[in-house]
Short mmCIF file of C-alpha atoms in Angstrom, two decimals:
data_model
loop_
_atom_site.label_atom_id
_atom_site.label_comp_id
_atom_site.label_asym_id
_atom_site.label_seq_id
_atom_site.Cartn_x
_atom_site.Cartn_y
_atom_site.Cartn_z
CA MET A 1 -58.90 216.07 31.38
CA PRO A 2 -58.16 213.75 34.31
CA THR A 3 -59.01 210.12 33.57
CA ARG A 4 -59.70 207.12 35.80
CA GLU A 5 -59.99 203.61 34.39
CA LEU A 6 -60.56 200.12 35.72
CA ALA A 7 -60.62 196.79 33.85
CA SER A 8 -61.59 193.34 35.08
CA THR A 9 -62.78 190.04 33.65
CA LEU A 10 -66.33 188.71 34.03
CA ASP A 11 -67.24 185.03 33.80
CA ALA A 12 -70.08 185.89 31.43
CA ALA A 13 -70.38 186.55 27.72
CA PRO A 14 -70.69 190.18 26.56
CA GLU A 15 -74.31 189.50 25.56
CA ALA A 16 -75.19 188.48 29.15
CA ALA A 17 -73.45 191.49 30.67
CA TRP A 18 -75.11 193.78 28.13
CA ALA A 19 -78.57 192.37 28.87
CA TRP A 20 -77.95 192.92 32.61
CA HIS A 21 -77.22 196.62 32.02
CA LEU A 22 -80.44 197.09 30.02
CA ARG A 23 -82.73 195.82 32.80
CA ALA A 24 -84.49 197.81 35.50
CA GLY A 25 -82.43 198.11 38.66
CA ALA A 26 -78.97 198.04 37.05
CA LEU A 27 -78.07 201.59 38.08
CA GLU A 28 -79.30 201.04 41.64
CA ARG A 29 -77.21 197.88 41.95
CA LEU A 30 -74.08 199.70 40.79
CA VAL A 31 -74.37 202.80 43.00
CA PRO A 32 -72.04 202.32 46.00
CA PRO A 33 -74.05 202.10 49.24
CA TRP A 34 -71.91 204.71 50.97
CA GLU A 35 -72.96 207.27 48.37
CA GLN A 36 -76.25 209.07 49.00
CA VAL A 37 -77.79 208.78 45.54
CA ARG A 38 -81.49 208.59 44.66
CA VAL A 39 -83.00 208.07 41.22
CA VAL A 40 -85.52 210.87 40.66
CA GLU A 41 -86.65 210.25 37.08
CA ARG A 42 -85.84 208.19 34.01
CA ARG A 43 -86.69 209.09 30.43
CA GLY A 44 -85.93 206.39 27.90
CA GLY A 45 -83.05 203.98 28.24
CA ILE A 46 -79.59 203.09 27.01
CA LEU A 47 -80.67 202.09 23.50
CA ASP A 48 -82.65 205.23 22.70
CA GLY A 49 -80.37 207.86 24.21
CA GLY A 50 -82.48 208.34 27.34
CA THR A 51 -81.63 210.38 30.43
CA VAL A 52 -81.62 209.68 34.15
CA GLU A 53 -81.94 212.32 36.85
CA LEU A 54 -80.28 211.66 40.21
CA ARG A 55 -80.30 213.43 43.57
CA VAL A 56 -76.83 213.22 45.11
CA GLY A 57 -76.45 213.89 48.82
CA ARG A 58 -79.05 214.96 51.35
CA GLY A 59 -80.37 218.16 52.81
CA PRO A 60 -79.28 221.60 51.62
CA LEU A 61 -76.06 220.23 50.08
CA ALA A 62 -77.88 217.77 47.80
CA ARG A 63 -77.19 218.25 44.09
CA ARG A 64 -79.08 217.43 40.92
CA TRP A 65 -77.19 215.24 38.44
CA VAL A 66 -78.60 214.47 34.98
CA ALA A 67 -76.81 212.02 32.69
CA ARG A 68 -77.59 211.15 29.07
CA HIS A 69 -76.93 207.74 27.53
CA ARG A 70 -75.29 207.83 24.12
CA ASP A 71 -73.21 205.79 21.67
CA ALA A 72 -74.89 202.46 22.45
CA ARG A 73 -73.07 199.59 20.68
CA PRO A 74 -74.89 196.35 21.53
CA PRO A 75 -73.45 194.25 23.12
CA HIS A 76 -70.16 196.11 23.48
CA GLY A 77 -70.98 199.16 25.56
CA PHE A 78 -72.34 202.68 25.83
CA VAL A 79 -71.43 206.10 27.18
CA ASP A 80 -72.96 208.23 29.95
CA GLU A 81 -72.40 211.98 29.71
CA GLN A 82 -73.30 214.54 32.34
CA VAL A 83 -75.88 217.03 31.10
CA ASP A 84 -76.24 218.85 34.40
CA GLY A 85 -74.45 218.19 37.64
CA PRO A 86 -71.56 218.84 40.00
CA PHE A 87 -68.69 218.44 37.50
CA ALA A 88 -67.61 220.87 34.84
CA ARG A 89 -67.49 217.84 32.53
CA TRP A 90 -68.09 214.09 33.03
CA ILE A 91 -67.98 211.29 30.44
CA HIS A 92 -68.23 207.65 31.56
CA GLU A 93 -67.52 204.99 28.96
CA HIS A 94 -68.68 201.41 29.65
CA ARG A 95 -66.96 198.81 27.46
CA LEU A 96 -67.76 195.08 27.23
CA GLU A 97 -65.03 193.34 25.23
CA PRO A 98 -64.87 189.62 24.37
CA ALA A 99 -62.22 187.85 26.46
CA GLY A 100 -62.54 184.25 25.31
CA PRO A 101 -65.48 181.84 25.33
CA GLY A 102 -68.10 182.95 27.84
CA ARG A 103 -65.95 185.76 29.25
CA THR A 104 -65.96 189.54 29.07
CA ARG A 105 -63.35 192.19 29.71
CA LEU A 106 -65.22 194.95 31.52
CA VAL A 107 -63.68 198.41 31.19
CA ASP A 108 -64.94 201.56 32.91
CA ARG A 109 -63.26 204.77 31.79
CA VAL A 110 -64.19 208.12 33.32
CA GLU A 111 -63.01 211.45 31.90
CA TYR A 112 -63.93 214.44 34.02
CA GLU A 113 -63.17 218.05 34.76
CA PRO A 114 -63.63 219.14 38.38
CA PRO A 115 -65.65 222.28 39.12
CA LEU A 116 -64.29 225.51 40.62
CA GLY A 117 -61.09 225.78 38.57
CA ALA A 118 -57.90 225.65 40.67
CA ALA A 119 -59.79 224.82 43.85
CA GLY A 120 -61.45 221.89 42.11
CA ALA A 121 -58.10 220.69 40.76
CA ALA A 122 -56.69 220.67 44.30
CA ALA A 123 -59.69 218.70 45.53
CA ASP A 124 -59.22 216.29 42.63
CA SER A 125 -55.73 215.29 43.70
CA ARG A 126 -56.81 214.75 47.30
CA PHE A 127 -60.39 213.44 47.14
CA ILE A 128 -62.07 213.03 43.77
CA ARG A 129 -59.71 210.48 42.20
CA GLY A 130 -59.90 208.20 45.21
CA ARG A 131 -63.68 208.48 45.35
CA ILE A 132 -64.03 207.51 41.68
CA ASP A 133 -61.61 204.60 42.10
CA ARG A 134 -63.58 203.30 45.09
CA ALA A 135 -66.83 203.48 43.12
CA LEU A 136 -65.37 201.65 40.12
CA ARG A 137 -64.00 198.83 42.28
CA TYR A 138 -67.41 198.45 43.91
CA ARG A 139 -69.19 198.39 40.53
CA HIS A 140 -66.94 195.68 39.13
CA ALA A 141 -67.19 193.45 42.20
CA THR A 142 -70.96 193.83 42.41
CA LEU A 143 -71.59 193.12 38.73
CA ALA A 144 -69.33 190.06 38.80
CA GLY A 145 -71.02 188.78 41.96
CA ASP A 146 -74.55 189.33 40.67
CA LEU A 147 -73.90 187.62 37.33
CA ALA A 148 -72.29 184.67 39.12
CA ALA A 149 -75.19 184.34 41.58
CA HIS A 150 -77.82 184.28 38.84
CA ARG A 151 -75.75 181.86 36.76
CA ARG A 152 -75.49 179.46 39.72
CA ALA A 153 -79.22 179.74 40.42
CA GLY A 154 -80.05 178.81 36.82
CA LEU A 155 -83.65 179.99 37.14
CA PRO A 156 -85.89 180.77 34.17
CA PRO A 157 -87.57 184.20 34.32
CA LEU A 158 -90.02 184.20 37.24
CA THR A 159 -92.80 186.48 38.42
CA ILE A 160 -92.16 187.18 42.09
CA ALA A 161 -94.41 189.02 44.55
CA ILE A 162 -92.64 190.84 47.39
CA THR A 163 -94.11 192.25 50.59
CA GLY A 164 -91.95 194.89 52.24
CA ALA A 165 -90.56 195.78 48.82
CA SER A 166 -89.81 199.37 49.83
CA GLY A 167 -87.70 198.38 52.84
CA LEU A 168 -83.92 198.11 52.98
CA LEU A 169 -83.81 194.42 52.01
CA GLY A 170 -86.93 194.50 49.82
CA SER A 171 -85.75 197.35 47.61
CA ALA A 172 -82.32 195.77 47.15
CA LEU A 173 -83.95 192.43 46.32
CA THR A 174 -86.19 194.11 43.75
CA HIS A 175 -83.21 195.55 41.86
CA PHE A 176 -81.22 192.31 42.22
CA LEU A 177 -84.05 190.18 40.85
CA THR A 178 -85.05 192.47 37.97
CA THR A 179 -81.45 192.69 36.73
CA GLY A 180 -81.47 188.88 36.81
CA GLY A 181 -84.37 188.85 34.34
CA HIS A 182 -87.24 188.33 36.78
CA THR A 183 -90.47 190.34 37.14
CA VAL A 184 -91.32 191.76 40.56
CA ARG A 185 -94.82 192.54 41.81
CA PRO A 186 -94.60 194.67 44.96
CA VAL A 187 -97.35 194.01 47.53
CA VAL A 188 -98.19 197.45 48.94
CA ARG A 189 -100.42 199.08 51.57
CA ARG A 190 -100.98 202.29 49.57
CA ARG A 191 -103.06 202.59 46.42
CA PRO A 192 -101.38 200.17 43.99
CA ARG A 193 -99.81 201.27 40.73
CA PRO A 194 -99.90 199.04 37.64
CA GLY A 195 -98.04 195.83 38.38
CA GLU A 196 -98.52 196.11 42.15
CA VAL A 197 -100.75 194.16 44.55
CA ALA A 198 -102.77 195.80 47.31
CA TRP A 199 -103.05 194.48 50.84
CA ASP A 200 -103.99 195.82 54.27
CA PRO A 201 -102.89 193.46 57.04
CA ASP A 202 -104.58 195.60 59.69
CA ALA A 203 -107.92 195.24 57.92
CA GLY A 204 -107.23 191.61 56.99
CA THR A 205 -107.56 192.20 53.22
CA ILE A 206 -105.39 191.25 50.26
CA ASP A 207 -105.96 191.37 46.50
CA ARG A 208 -105.88 187.66 45.68
CA ALA A 209 -106.49 188.34 42.00
CA GLY A 210 -103.33 190.43 41.92
CA LEU A 211 -101.36 187.41 43.12
CA GLU A 212 -102.60 185.19 40.30
CA GLY A 213 -99.80 184.00 38.05
CA VAL A 214 -96.92 184.57 40.47
CA ASP A 215 -94.30 181.83 40.62
CA ALA A 216 -92.89 182.77 44.02
CA VAL A 217 -93.59 185.05 46.98
CA LEU A 218 -91.02 186.78 49.18
CA HIS A 219 -92.54 187.92 52.47
CA LEU A 220 -90.40 190.55 54.19
CA ALA A 221 -92.93 192.93 55.76
CA GLY A 222 -92.89 193.64 59.48
CA GLU A 223 -92.53 196.43 62.03
CA SER A 224 -88.89 197.41 62.66
CA ILE A 225 -87.54 195.99 65.91
CA GLY A 226 -84.72 198.51 66.27
CA ALA A 227 -86.43 201.83 65.53
CA GLY A 228 -87.32 202.80 69.10
CA ARG A 229 -87.55 201.80 72.74
CA TRP A 230 -89.92 198.93 73.38
CA ASP A 231 -93.10 199.43 75.36
CA ALA A 232 -96.16 197.20 75.52
CA ALA A 233 -97.79 198.86 72.50
CA ARG A 234 -94.65 198.67 70.37
CA LYS A 235 -94.05 195.02 71.22
CA ARG A 236 -97.65 194.29 70.27
CA ARG A 237 -97.12 196.00 66.88
CA ILE A 238 -93.89 194.07 66.28
CA ARG A 239 -95.62 190.77 66.92
CA THR A 240 -98.92 191.39 65.14
CA SER A 241 -97.26 192.92 62.05
CA ARG A 242 -95.37 189.67 61.58
CA VAL A 243 -97.82 187.02 62.72
CA ASP A 244 -101.11 188.47 61.44
CA GLY A 245 -99.66 189.63 58.13
CA THR A 246 -97.98 186.27 57.52
CA LEU A 247 -101.17 184.34 58.31
CA LEU A 248 -103.20 186.57 55.98
CA LEU A 249 -100.74 186.01 53.15
CA ALA A 250 -100.38 182.27 53.76
CA GLU A 251 -104.14 181.72 53.77
CA ALA A 252 -104.53 183.74 50.57
CA LEU A 253 -101.84 181.70 48.80
CA ALA A 254 -103.32 178.43 50.04
CA ALA A 255 -106.73 179.34 48.57
CA MET A 256 -105.38 180.14 45.09
CA GLU A 257 -106.19 177.79 42.23
CA ARG A 258 -102.74 178.21 40.72
CA LYS A 259 -100.47 178.39 43.73
CA PRO A 260 -96.93 179.76 43.72
CA ARG A 261 -94.25 177.10 43.93
CA VAL A 262 -92.44 178.65 46.88
CA LEU A 263 -92.98 181.12 49.72
CA VAL A 264 -89.81 182.57 51.24
CA SER A 265 -90.97 184.10 54.52
CA ALA A 266 -88.40 186.05 56.53
CA SER A 267 -87.47 185.15 60.07
CA ALA A 268 -84.55 186.12 62.34
CA VAL A 269 -81.77 184.64 64.44
CA GLY A 270 -83.58 186.12 67.44
CA ILE A 271 -85.53 182.85 67.45
CA TYR A 272 -82.55 181.24 69.26
CA GLY A 273 -82.63 183.65 72.22
CA ASP A 274 -79.53 184.37 74.32
CA ARG A 275 -77.30 181.26 74.04
CA ASP A 276 -73.79 182.34 75.14
CA ASP A 277 -71.12 180.41 73.18
CA GLU A 278 -73.36 177.60 71.87
CA ALA A 279 -73.02 176.97 68.14
CA LEU A 280 -76.54 177.22 66.73
CA THR A 281 -77.63 175.40 63.56
CA GLU A 282 -81.10 175.10 62.07
CA ALA A 283 -81.55 171.94 64.18
CA SER A 284 -81.07 173.89 67.43
CA ALA A 285 -84.17 174.43 69.57
CA PRO A 286 -85.70 177.91 69.78
CA GLY A 287 -84.81 179.97 72.82
CA ALA A 288 -86.79 182.09 75.25
CA GLY A 289 -87.76 185.75 75.36
CA PHE A 290 -89.91 188.16 73.38
CA LEU A 291 -88.01 187.94 70.08
CA ALA A 292 -87.74 184.14 70.22
CA GLU A 293 -91.43 183.73 70.95
CA THR A 294 -92.36 186.22 68.22
CA ALA A 295 -90.16 184.47 65.65
CA ARG A 296 -91.66 181.07 66.51
CA ALA A 297 -95.17 182.41 65.96
CA TRP A 298 -94.01 184.23 62.81
CA GLU A 299 -92.71 181.02 61.23
CA ALA A 300 -95.72 178.99 62.41
CA ALA A 301 -98.10 181.44 60.69
CA THR A 302 -97.01 180.09 57.28
CA ALA A 303 -98.63 176.71 58.07
CA PRO A 304 -101.65 177.19 55.73
CA ALA A 305 -99.31 177.63 52.76
CA ALA A 306 -97.21 174.60 53.66
CA GLU A 307 -100.31 172.46 54.22
CA ALA A 308 -101.55 173.47 50.75
CA GLY A 309 -98.37 172.06 49.17
CA ILE A 310 -96.38 175.27 48.76
CA ARG A 311 -92.69 174.92 49.58
CA VAL A 312 -91.97 177.28 52.48
CA VAL A 313 -88.49 178.53 53.41
CA HIS A 314 -87.65 180.64 56.48
CA PRO A 315 -84.36 182.54 56.08
CA ARG A 316 -83.34 183.41 59.64
CA PHE A 317 -81.50 186.66 59.01
CA GLY A 318 -78.69 187.88 61.18
CA MET A 319 -77.63 191.52 61.24
CA ILE A 320 -77.72 192.63 57.58
CA LEU A 321 -74.74 194.89 56.89
CA THR A 322 -74.87 197.87 54.55
CA PRO A 323 -73.97 201.53 55.07
CA ALA A 324 -77.23 202.40 53.32
CA GLY A 325 -79.26 201.61 56.45
CA GLY A 326 -79.74 199.35 59.45
CA ALA A 327 -77.26 198.66 62.24
CA LEU A 328 -74.06 199.41 60.32
CA ALA A 329 -75.38 202.78 59.15
CA ARG A 330 -76.15 203.70 62.77
CA MET A 331 -72.69 202.62 63.94
CA LEU A 332 -70.62 204.36 61.27
CA PRO A 333 -70.87 208.01 62.42
CA VAL A 334 -69.68 207.08 65.91
CA PHE A 335 -66.84 204.90 64.65
CA GLU A 336 -65.76 207.47 62.04
CA LEU A 337 -65.31 209.97 64.88
CA GLY A 338 -63.19 207.50 66.86
CA GLY A 339 -65.87 206.90 69.46
CA GLY A 340 -66.54 203.22 68.72
CA GLY A 341 -66.06 200.44 71.23
CA ARG A 342 -67.47 197.23 72.59
CA LEU A 343 -70.95 196.98 74.06
CA GLY A 344 -71.04 195.65 77.59
CA GLY A 345 -68.35 193.02 78.09
CA GLY A 346 -68.10 192.41 74.33
CA ARG A 347 -68.23 188.63 74.72
CA GLN A 348 -71.66 188.24 73.12
CA TRP A 349 -71.65 186.68 69.64
CA TRP A 350 -72.97 188.72 66.75
CA SER A 351 -74.17 186.88 63.64
CA TRP A 352 -74.13 189.06 60.55
CA VAL A 353 -74.48 188.84 56.77
CA SER A 354 -73.57 191.31 54.04
CA LEU A 355 -76.50 192.71 52.08
CA ASP A 356 -75.26 191.00 48.90
CA ASP A 357 -75.11 187.63 50.64
CA ALA A 358 -78.60 188.19 52.05
CA LEU A 359 -79.81 188.68 48.45
CA ASP A 360 -77.92 185.60 47.28
CA LEU A 361 -79.38 183.47 50.07
CA VAL A 362 -82.92 184.46 49.11
CA LEU A 363 -82.16 183.59 45.49
CA HIS A 364 -80.67 180.29 46.68
CA ALA A 365 -83.90 179.57 48.57
CA LEU A 366 -85.93 180.25 45.42
CA ALA A 367 -83.70 178.05 43.28
CA THR A 368 -83.23 175.00 45.54
CA PRO A 369 -86.26 172.65 45.41
CA SER A 370 -84.89 170.47 48.23
CA LEU A 371 -84.75 173.41 50.64
CA SER A 372 -87.67 174.00 52.98
CA GLY A 373 -88.05 175.12 56.58
CA PRO A 374 -85.39 177.25 58.27
CA ILE A 375 -82.07 178.31 56.78
CA ASN A 376 -79.67 180.45 58.79
CA ALA A 377 -79.06 183.53 56.64
CA VAL A 378 -75.75 184.50 58.22
CA ALA A 379 -72.12 184.48 57.14
CA PRO A 380 -69.90 181.63 58.34
CA GLY A 381 -67.73 184.15 60.20
CA SER A 382 -69.76 185.09 63.29
CA LEU A 383 -67.73 187.18 65.76
CA THR A 384 -67.95 188.39 69.31
CA ASN A 385 -68.98 192.00 69.71
CA ARG A 386 -65.43 192.85 70.76
CA ALA A 387 -63.96 191.27 67.61
CA PHE A 388 -66.64 192.89 65.42
CA THR A 389 -65.82 196.30 66.92
CA GLU A 390 -62.07 195.88 66.45
CA THR A 391 -62.51 194.76 62.82
CA LEU A 392 -64.72 197.73 61.95
CA GLY A 393 -62.21 200.09 63.58
CA GLU A 394 -59.37 198.47 61.64
CA VAL A 395 -61.16 198.86 58.29
CA LEU A 396 -61.99 202.51 59.09
CA HIS A 397 -58.49 203.18 60.55
CA ARG A 398 -60.06 204.41 63.78
CA PRO A 399 -59.42 203.51 67.43
CA THR A 400 -62.02 201.45 69.30
CA LEU A 401 -60.97 202.18 72.87
CA LEU A 402 -64.29 203.35 74.28
CA ALA A 403 -66.83 200.93 75.71
CA VAL A 404 -70.49 201.35 76.59
CA PRO A 405 -71.37 199.65 79.89
CA ALA A 406 -74.33 197.28 79.84
CA VAL A 407 -76.09 199.34 82.51
CA ALA A 408 -75.95 202.43 80.27
CA LEU A 409 -77.43 200.49 77.35
CA ARG A 410 -80.25 199.20 79.54
CA LEU A 411 -81.01 202.68 80.85
CA THR A 412 -81.14 204.02 77.30
CA PHE A 413 -82.88 201.22 75.44
CA GLY A 414 -84.57 199.17 78.14
CA GLU A 415 -85.50 195.59 77.23
CA MET A 416 -84.33 196.14 73.66
CA ALA A 417 -80.71 196.43 74.86
CA ASP A 418 -80.67 192.87 76.21
CA ALA A 419 -82.55 191.45 73.22
CA LEU A 420 -80.61 193.13 70.40
CA LEU A 421 -77.27 194.40 71.70
CA LEU A 422 -76.21 192.21 74.61
CA SER A 423 -77.71 188.82 73.71
CA SER A 424 -75.40 186.19 72.22
CA GLN A 425 -76.22 184.10 69.13
CA ARG A 426 -73.38 182.16 67.56
CA VAL A 427 -75.29 181.06 64.47
CA VAL A 428 -73.87 178.64 61.88
CA PRO A 429 -75.21 178.55 58.27
CA ALA A 430 -75.25 174.76 58.18
CA ARG A 431 -78.04 174.30 55.62
CA ALA A 432 -76.52 176.89 53.28
CA ALA A 433 -73.31 174.85 53.28
CA GLU A 434 -75.15 171.54 52.87
CA THR A 435 -77.07 172.82 49.83
CA GLY A 436 -74.02 174.28 48.09
CA HIS A 437 -74.46 178.00 48.70
CA VAL A 438 -71.39 180.14 47.88
CA PHE A 439 -70.80 183.25 50.01
CA ARG A 440 -69.41 186.41 48.46
CA HIS A 441 -68.23 187.73 51.83
CA PRO A 442 -67.56 184.91 54.30
CA ASP A 443 -65.41 187.06 56.61
CA LEU A 444 -66.21 190.43 58.16
CA ARG A 445 -63.05 192.25 57.10
CA GLY A 446 -63.64 191.50 53.42
CA ALA A 447 -67.33 192.34 53.70
CA LEU A 448 -66.67 195.73 55.29
CA ARG A 449 -63.96 196.63 52.79
CA HIS A 450 -66.40 195.98 49.95
CA LEU A 451 -69.38 197.69 51.59
CA LEU A 452 -67.39 200.76 52.62
CA GLY A 453 -65.11 200.96 49.59
CA ARG A 454 -61.94 200.53 51.65
CA SER A 455 -59.00 198.77 50.05
#
């Protein structure tokens, strides 16, 4: 059978790497974001020979894939074998070998047999091998980065409540935190399941008893600002979902007898407004416009928590990059077809952060007692729109010759075009640097190669 193998060294003992694999969220952290994979059901785990059912792809071409864990050898590895799925045969061996004090040699070895006989063998030589290699590189880099981030944070196991836990950032944070040994309590609008907390910001209600015992709260909930053209009603929902929900949560935390130590309440670089080429640190004054005014009110709504002695941190997120959703996911189809290009004149600065660095910055906020107030959650390598476009085209090996005039963007998106696409924010992560944060992906080219699996 064809075989693909990758080995690398982790700065963690085999016991630590083994414990990471046993925790909830490990599979989700290791699935490459360019792959369309959803966990449907789990039965058991690695130690008891459990199975996991996945849905691979979307629409009518989606396939069921069921894998069984076997041959667990704590803390030295285990094997996943396909029970049902797209391959004629698939065996994935995970090995964790000692490599000196506090280090592990991680080995992934995949033996497989393509489907469809000769046709599958032809596809293997052209597509399948490369796809497996890309996935293995991503897995190794992600595991090494996650273990390093949690080691630097040095946190004991915490209980952490998260609003917006089902969103793009919230779901990734949930898996990142649980694999780090923490317990997550999602704060949800629907009927809560065991371990969840109910709230209804529209009705002004929250289950305060469900928040008892939490060590920290991550507040990420809010209406999407990029999901549709802005009108008066949509702008009202964007503002109230952030301000009213934040105030409700902050007042509830302030009234608790045993208060959480820290509230990390999301904000955005939109608070700076359109600032041309000005370098913007956390000490820079807020700007003007709808997003800036909304972000100011959003941050101010945490005042009851801060006044009650809870440490409050506002990560001001730039554009969070992942092909699993958000701005990058919307750009990719156009760029893949060779239709990408600058927006307007392309001189506006775009401040971005990889999804992994967004997770690390939240963890850094949780773990740094001296940190309160705003922290710019962006990479140090902000770029103009033109440079961003050219870098994405380079990584994808596609031309970026087309441009979208500003007038066309305004006709299509209205006010949102000026606020999100044409405004300029050259944001500097000054407080992250001052407090010793280490970025996984400080430059865009490296970030995109990791996120898209391009060597």
